[in-house]
Short mmCIF file of C-alpha atoms and ligand atoms in Angstrom, two decimals:
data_model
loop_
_atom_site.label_atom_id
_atom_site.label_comp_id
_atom_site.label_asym_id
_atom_site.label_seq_id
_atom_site.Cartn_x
_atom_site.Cartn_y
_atom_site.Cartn_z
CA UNK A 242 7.27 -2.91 -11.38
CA UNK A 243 9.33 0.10 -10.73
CA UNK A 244 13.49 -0.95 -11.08
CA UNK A 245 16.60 1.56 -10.36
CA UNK A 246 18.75 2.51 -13.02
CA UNK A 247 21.86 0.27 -11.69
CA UNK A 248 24.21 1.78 -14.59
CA UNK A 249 26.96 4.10 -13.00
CA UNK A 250 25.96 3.23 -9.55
CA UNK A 251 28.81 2.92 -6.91
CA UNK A 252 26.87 1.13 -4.49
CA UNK A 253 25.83 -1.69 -7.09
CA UNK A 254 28.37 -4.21 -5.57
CA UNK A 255 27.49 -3.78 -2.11
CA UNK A 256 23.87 -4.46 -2.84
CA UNK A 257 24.89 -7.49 -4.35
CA UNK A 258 26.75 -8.66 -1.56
CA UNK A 259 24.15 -7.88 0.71
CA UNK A 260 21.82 -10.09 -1.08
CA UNK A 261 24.29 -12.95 -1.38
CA UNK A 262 25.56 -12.93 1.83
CA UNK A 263 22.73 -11.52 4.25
CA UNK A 264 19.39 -12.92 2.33
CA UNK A 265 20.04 -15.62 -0.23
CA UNK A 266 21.96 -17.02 2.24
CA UNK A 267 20.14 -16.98 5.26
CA UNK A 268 17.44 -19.12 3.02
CA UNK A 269 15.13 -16.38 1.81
CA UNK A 270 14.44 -17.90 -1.82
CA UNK A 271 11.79 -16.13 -3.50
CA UNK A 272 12.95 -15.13 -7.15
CA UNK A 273 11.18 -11.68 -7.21
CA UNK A 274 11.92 -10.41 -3.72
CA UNK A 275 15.62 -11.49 -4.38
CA UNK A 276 15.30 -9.50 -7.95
CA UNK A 277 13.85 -6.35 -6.24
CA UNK A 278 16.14 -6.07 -3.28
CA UNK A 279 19.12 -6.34 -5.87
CA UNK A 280 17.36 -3.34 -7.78
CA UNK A 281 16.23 -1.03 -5.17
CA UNK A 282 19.04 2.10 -3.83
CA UNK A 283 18.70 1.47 -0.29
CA UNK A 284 21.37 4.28 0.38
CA UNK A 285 18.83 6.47 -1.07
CA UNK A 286 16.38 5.81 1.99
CA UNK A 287 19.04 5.88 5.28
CA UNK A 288 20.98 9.61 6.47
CA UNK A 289 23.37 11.02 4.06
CA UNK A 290 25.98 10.70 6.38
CA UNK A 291 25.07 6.45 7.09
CA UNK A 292 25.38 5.91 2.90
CA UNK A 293 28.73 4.01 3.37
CA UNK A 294 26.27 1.77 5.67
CA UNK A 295 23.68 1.23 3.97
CA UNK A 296 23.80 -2.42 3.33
CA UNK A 297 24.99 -3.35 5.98
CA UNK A 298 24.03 -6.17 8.19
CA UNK A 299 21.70 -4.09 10.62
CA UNK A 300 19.01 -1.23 11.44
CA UNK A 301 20.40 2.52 10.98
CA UNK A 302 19.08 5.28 12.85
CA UNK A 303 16.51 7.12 11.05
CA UNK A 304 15.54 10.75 12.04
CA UNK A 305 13.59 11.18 14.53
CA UNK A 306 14.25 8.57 16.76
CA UNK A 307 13.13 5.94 14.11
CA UNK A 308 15.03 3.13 12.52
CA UNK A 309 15.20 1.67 8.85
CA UNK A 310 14.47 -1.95 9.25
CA UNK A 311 17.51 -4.77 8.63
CA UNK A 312 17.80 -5.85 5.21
CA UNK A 313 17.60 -9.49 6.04
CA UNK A 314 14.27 -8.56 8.33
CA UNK A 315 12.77 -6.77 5.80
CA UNK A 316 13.35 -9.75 3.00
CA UNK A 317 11.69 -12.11 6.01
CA UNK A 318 9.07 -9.98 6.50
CA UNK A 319 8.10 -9.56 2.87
CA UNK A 320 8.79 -13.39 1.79
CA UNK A 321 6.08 -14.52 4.72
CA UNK A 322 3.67 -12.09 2.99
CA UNK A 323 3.43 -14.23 -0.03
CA UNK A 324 3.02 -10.95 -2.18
CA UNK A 325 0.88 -11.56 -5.74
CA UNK A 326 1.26 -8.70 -8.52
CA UNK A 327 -2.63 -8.23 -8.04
CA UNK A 328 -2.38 -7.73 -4.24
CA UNK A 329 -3.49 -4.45 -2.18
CA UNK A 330 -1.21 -3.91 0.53
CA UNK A 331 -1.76 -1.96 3.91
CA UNK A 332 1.59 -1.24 5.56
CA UNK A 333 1.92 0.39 9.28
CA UNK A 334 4.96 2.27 9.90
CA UNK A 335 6.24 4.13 6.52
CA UNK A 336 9.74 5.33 8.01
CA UNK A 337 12.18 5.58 5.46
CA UNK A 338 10.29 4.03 2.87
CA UNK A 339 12.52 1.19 1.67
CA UNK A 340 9.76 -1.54 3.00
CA UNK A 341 7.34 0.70 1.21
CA UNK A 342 9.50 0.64 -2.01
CA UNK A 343 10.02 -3.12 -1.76
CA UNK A 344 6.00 -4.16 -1.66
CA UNK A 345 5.31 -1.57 -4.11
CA UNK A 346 7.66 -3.18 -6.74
CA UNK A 347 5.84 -6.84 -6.13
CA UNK A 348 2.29 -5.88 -5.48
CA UNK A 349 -0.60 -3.44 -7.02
CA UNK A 350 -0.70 -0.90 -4.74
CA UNK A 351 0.55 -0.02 -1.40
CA UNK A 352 -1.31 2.13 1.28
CA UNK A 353 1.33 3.04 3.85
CA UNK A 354 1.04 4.92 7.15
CA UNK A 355 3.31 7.09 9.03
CA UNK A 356 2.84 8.48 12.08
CA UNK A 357 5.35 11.02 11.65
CA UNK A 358 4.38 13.71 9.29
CA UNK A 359 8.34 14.28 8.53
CA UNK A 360 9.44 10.88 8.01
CA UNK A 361 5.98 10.67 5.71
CA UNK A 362 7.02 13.64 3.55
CA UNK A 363 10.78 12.25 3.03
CA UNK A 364 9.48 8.91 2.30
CA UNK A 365 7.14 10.18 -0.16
CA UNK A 366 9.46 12.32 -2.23
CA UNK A 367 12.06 9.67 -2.65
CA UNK A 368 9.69 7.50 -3.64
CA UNK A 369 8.15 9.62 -6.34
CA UNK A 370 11.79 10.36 -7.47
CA UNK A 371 12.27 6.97 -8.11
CA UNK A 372 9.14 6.65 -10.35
CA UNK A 373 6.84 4.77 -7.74
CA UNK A 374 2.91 5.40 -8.86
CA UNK A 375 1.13 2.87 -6.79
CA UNK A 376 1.96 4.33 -3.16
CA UNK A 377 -0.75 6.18 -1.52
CA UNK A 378 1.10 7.66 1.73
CA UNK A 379 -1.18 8.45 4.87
CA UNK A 380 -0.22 10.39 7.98
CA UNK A 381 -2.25 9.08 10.71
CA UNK A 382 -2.43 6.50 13.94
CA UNK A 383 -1.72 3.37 11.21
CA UNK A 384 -2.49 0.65 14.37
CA UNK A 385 -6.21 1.53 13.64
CA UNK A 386 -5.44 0.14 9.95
CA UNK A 387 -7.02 1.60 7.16
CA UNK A 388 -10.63 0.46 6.74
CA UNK A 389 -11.79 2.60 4.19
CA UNK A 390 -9.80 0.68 1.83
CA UNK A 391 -10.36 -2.50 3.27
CA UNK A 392 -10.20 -5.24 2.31
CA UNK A 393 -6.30 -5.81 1.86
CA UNK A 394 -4.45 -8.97 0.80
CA UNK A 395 -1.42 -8.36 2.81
CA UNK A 396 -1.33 -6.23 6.01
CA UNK A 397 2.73 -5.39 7.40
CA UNK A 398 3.34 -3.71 10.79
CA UNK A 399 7.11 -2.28 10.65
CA UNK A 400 6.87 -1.02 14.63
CA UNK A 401 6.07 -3.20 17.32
CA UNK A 402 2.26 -4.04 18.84
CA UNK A 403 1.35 -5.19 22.65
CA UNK A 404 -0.79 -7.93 21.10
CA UNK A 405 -2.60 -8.43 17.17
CA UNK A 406 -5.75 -5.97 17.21
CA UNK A 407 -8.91 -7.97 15.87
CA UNK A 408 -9.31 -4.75 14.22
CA UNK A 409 -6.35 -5.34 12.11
CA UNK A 410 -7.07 -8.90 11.39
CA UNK A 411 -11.16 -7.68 10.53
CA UNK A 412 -8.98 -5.85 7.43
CA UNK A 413 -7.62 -8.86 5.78
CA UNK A 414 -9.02 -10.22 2.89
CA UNK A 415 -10.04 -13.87 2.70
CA UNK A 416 -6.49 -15.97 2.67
CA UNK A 417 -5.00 -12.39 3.64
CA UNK A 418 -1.74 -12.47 5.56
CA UNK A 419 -0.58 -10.12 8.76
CA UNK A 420 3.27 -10.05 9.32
CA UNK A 421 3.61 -8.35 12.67
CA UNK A 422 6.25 -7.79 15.60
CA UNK A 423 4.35 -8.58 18.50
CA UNK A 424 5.47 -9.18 22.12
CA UNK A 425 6.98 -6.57 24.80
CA UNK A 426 8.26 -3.30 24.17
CA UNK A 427 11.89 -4.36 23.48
CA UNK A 428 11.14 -8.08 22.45
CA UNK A 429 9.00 -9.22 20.35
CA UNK A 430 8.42 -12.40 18.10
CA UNK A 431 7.54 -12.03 14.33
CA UNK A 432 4.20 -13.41 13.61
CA UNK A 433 2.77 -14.11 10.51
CA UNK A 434 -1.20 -14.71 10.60
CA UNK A 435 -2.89 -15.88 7.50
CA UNK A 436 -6.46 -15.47 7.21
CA UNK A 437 -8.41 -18.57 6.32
CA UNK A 438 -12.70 -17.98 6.29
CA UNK A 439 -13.46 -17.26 9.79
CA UNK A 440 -10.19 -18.82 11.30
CA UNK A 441 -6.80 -17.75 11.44
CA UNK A 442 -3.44 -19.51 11.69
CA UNK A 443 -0.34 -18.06 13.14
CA UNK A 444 3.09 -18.65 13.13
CA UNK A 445 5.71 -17.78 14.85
CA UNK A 446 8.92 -16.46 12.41
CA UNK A 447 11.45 -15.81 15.24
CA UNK A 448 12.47 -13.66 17.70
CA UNK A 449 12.98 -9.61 16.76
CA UNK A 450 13.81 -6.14 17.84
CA UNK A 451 11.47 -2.96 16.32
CA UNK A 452 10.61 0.32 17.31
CA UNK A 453 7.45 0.68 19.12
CA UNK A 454 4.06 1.64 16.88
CA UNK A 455 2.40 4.26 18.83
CA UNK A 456 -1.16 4.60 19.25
CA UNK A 457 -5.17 3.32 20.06
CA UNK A 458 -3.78 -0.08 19.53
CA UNK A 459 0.08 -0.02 19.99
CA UNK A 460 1.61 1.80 22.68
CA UNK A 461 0.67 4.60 24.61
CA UNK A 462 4.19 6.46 24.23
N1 SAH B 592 9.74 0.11 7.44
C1 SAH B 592 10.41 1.21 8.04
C2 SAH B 592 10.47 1.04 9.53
C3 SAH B 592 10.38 2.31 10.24
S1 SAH B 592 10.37 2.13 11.99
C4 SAH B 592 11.82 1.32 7.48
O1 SAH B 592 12.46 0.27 7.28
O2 SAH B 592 12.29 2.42 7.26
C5 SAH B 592 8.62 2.17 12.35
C6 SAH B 592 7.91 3.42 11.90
O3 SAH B 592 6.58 3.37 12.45
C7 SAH B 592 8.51 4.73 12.38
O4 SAH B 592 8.73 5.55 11.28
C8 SAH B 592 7.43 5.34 13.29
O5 SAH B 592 7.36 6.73 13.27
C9 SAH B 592 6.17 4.70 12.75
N2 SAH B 592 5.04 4.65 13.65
C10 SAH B 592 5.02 4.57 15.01
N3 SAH B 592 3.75 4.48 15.46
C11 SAH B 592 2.93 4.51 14.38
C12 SAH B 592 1.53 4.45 14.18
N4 SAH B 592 0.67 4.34 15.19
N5 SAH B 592 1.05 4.52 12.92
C13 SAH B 592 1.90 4.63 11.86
N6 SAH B 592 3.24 4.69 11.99
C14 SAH B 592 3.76 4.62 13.21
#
């Protein structure tokens, strides 16, 4: 598990606010996550100029039209994943790289996506920075998946999808689990799908905003 060096770091108190008051709180309970999200520089991954912001209560604008995820949807997101240290993990939607930072601290590897070949590159380089090893960053149409590594334990979608593409679901290892915005293009309910043999049960986490994932089986623009 990769952890920042928290010595000398100004923003140290406001990430432990932010995990007191926006995750702990709000009921999110595993002992890990919490121990990651406390570790990991989030103002490293959001604009220079949105630092002071970073960790916040919200989504920040990300270049390119893009958004970094809400710390308390992010800690959702992950807990439903039910993340082992042995798990493989296919995320869709690399962005800033925070999510990305946050399964590759709890899981084996990560295999993350990015549409954007900027956001991708930026991502990657902080990432490395920090001393992540276990990241393998794609540039590509990531609602497709990725099924040359199939199968994958855990499968996240950080943008929004019309509807859950068997395709995606066809990825998942046995007793896999898909966390996914899926709904309209501004609304959307969080599901989380777990994989069981042949069957698969969903739930539904809530209601939520994201970005739109744009592609074969997302949106067309
Ligand atoms: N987890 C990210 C969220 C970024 S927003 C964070 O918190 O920073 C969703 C991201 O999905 C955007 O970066 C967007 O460019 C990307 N995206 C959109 N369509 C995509 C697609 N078809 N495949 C992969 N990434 C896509």
């Amino acid at each position: 598990m990769n952890s920042h060096d928290v010595k000398d770091d100004p923003f140290c108190n406001l990430r432990h606010n932010m995990v007191s008051s926006q995750i702990r709180s709000r009921g999110i309970s595993n002992q890990r996550l919490l121990k990651v999200m406390q570790s990991i520089p989030r103002h490293l991954f959001v604009p220079r100029y949105l630092q002071k912001s970073a960790y916040d209560d919200h989504a920040l604008p990300l270049d390119s039209g893009q958004t970094i995820s809400q710390p308390y949807m992010v800690a959702l997101m992950t807990e439903a994943l039910c993340l082992q240290a042995d798990d493989k993990v296919l995320e869709i939607g690399t962005g800033s790289g925070y999510q990305t930072a946050i399964l590759a601290s709890l899981a084996r590897s990560v295999f993350t996506v990015e549409r954007l070949r900027s956001l991708s590159h930026m991502a990657e380089k902080n990432l490395r920075a920090l001393g992540y090893d276990n990241i393998h960053f794609l540039i590509g149409d990531g609602t497709l998946g990725l099924p040359d590594k199939a199968p994958y334990n855990c499968i996240i979608a950080t943008g929004s999808l019309p509807q859950l593409p068997e395709s995606l679901l066809a990825q998942l290892d046995e007793n896999g689990i898909l966390v996914a915005p899926v709904g309209g293009r501004s609304l959307q309910k969080l599901l989380c799908v777990k994989r069981i043999g042949t069957k698969v049960e969903k739930h539904d986490l809530g209601g939520c905003q994201f970005v739109p994932l744009i592609g074969q089986n997302g949106w067309s623009s």
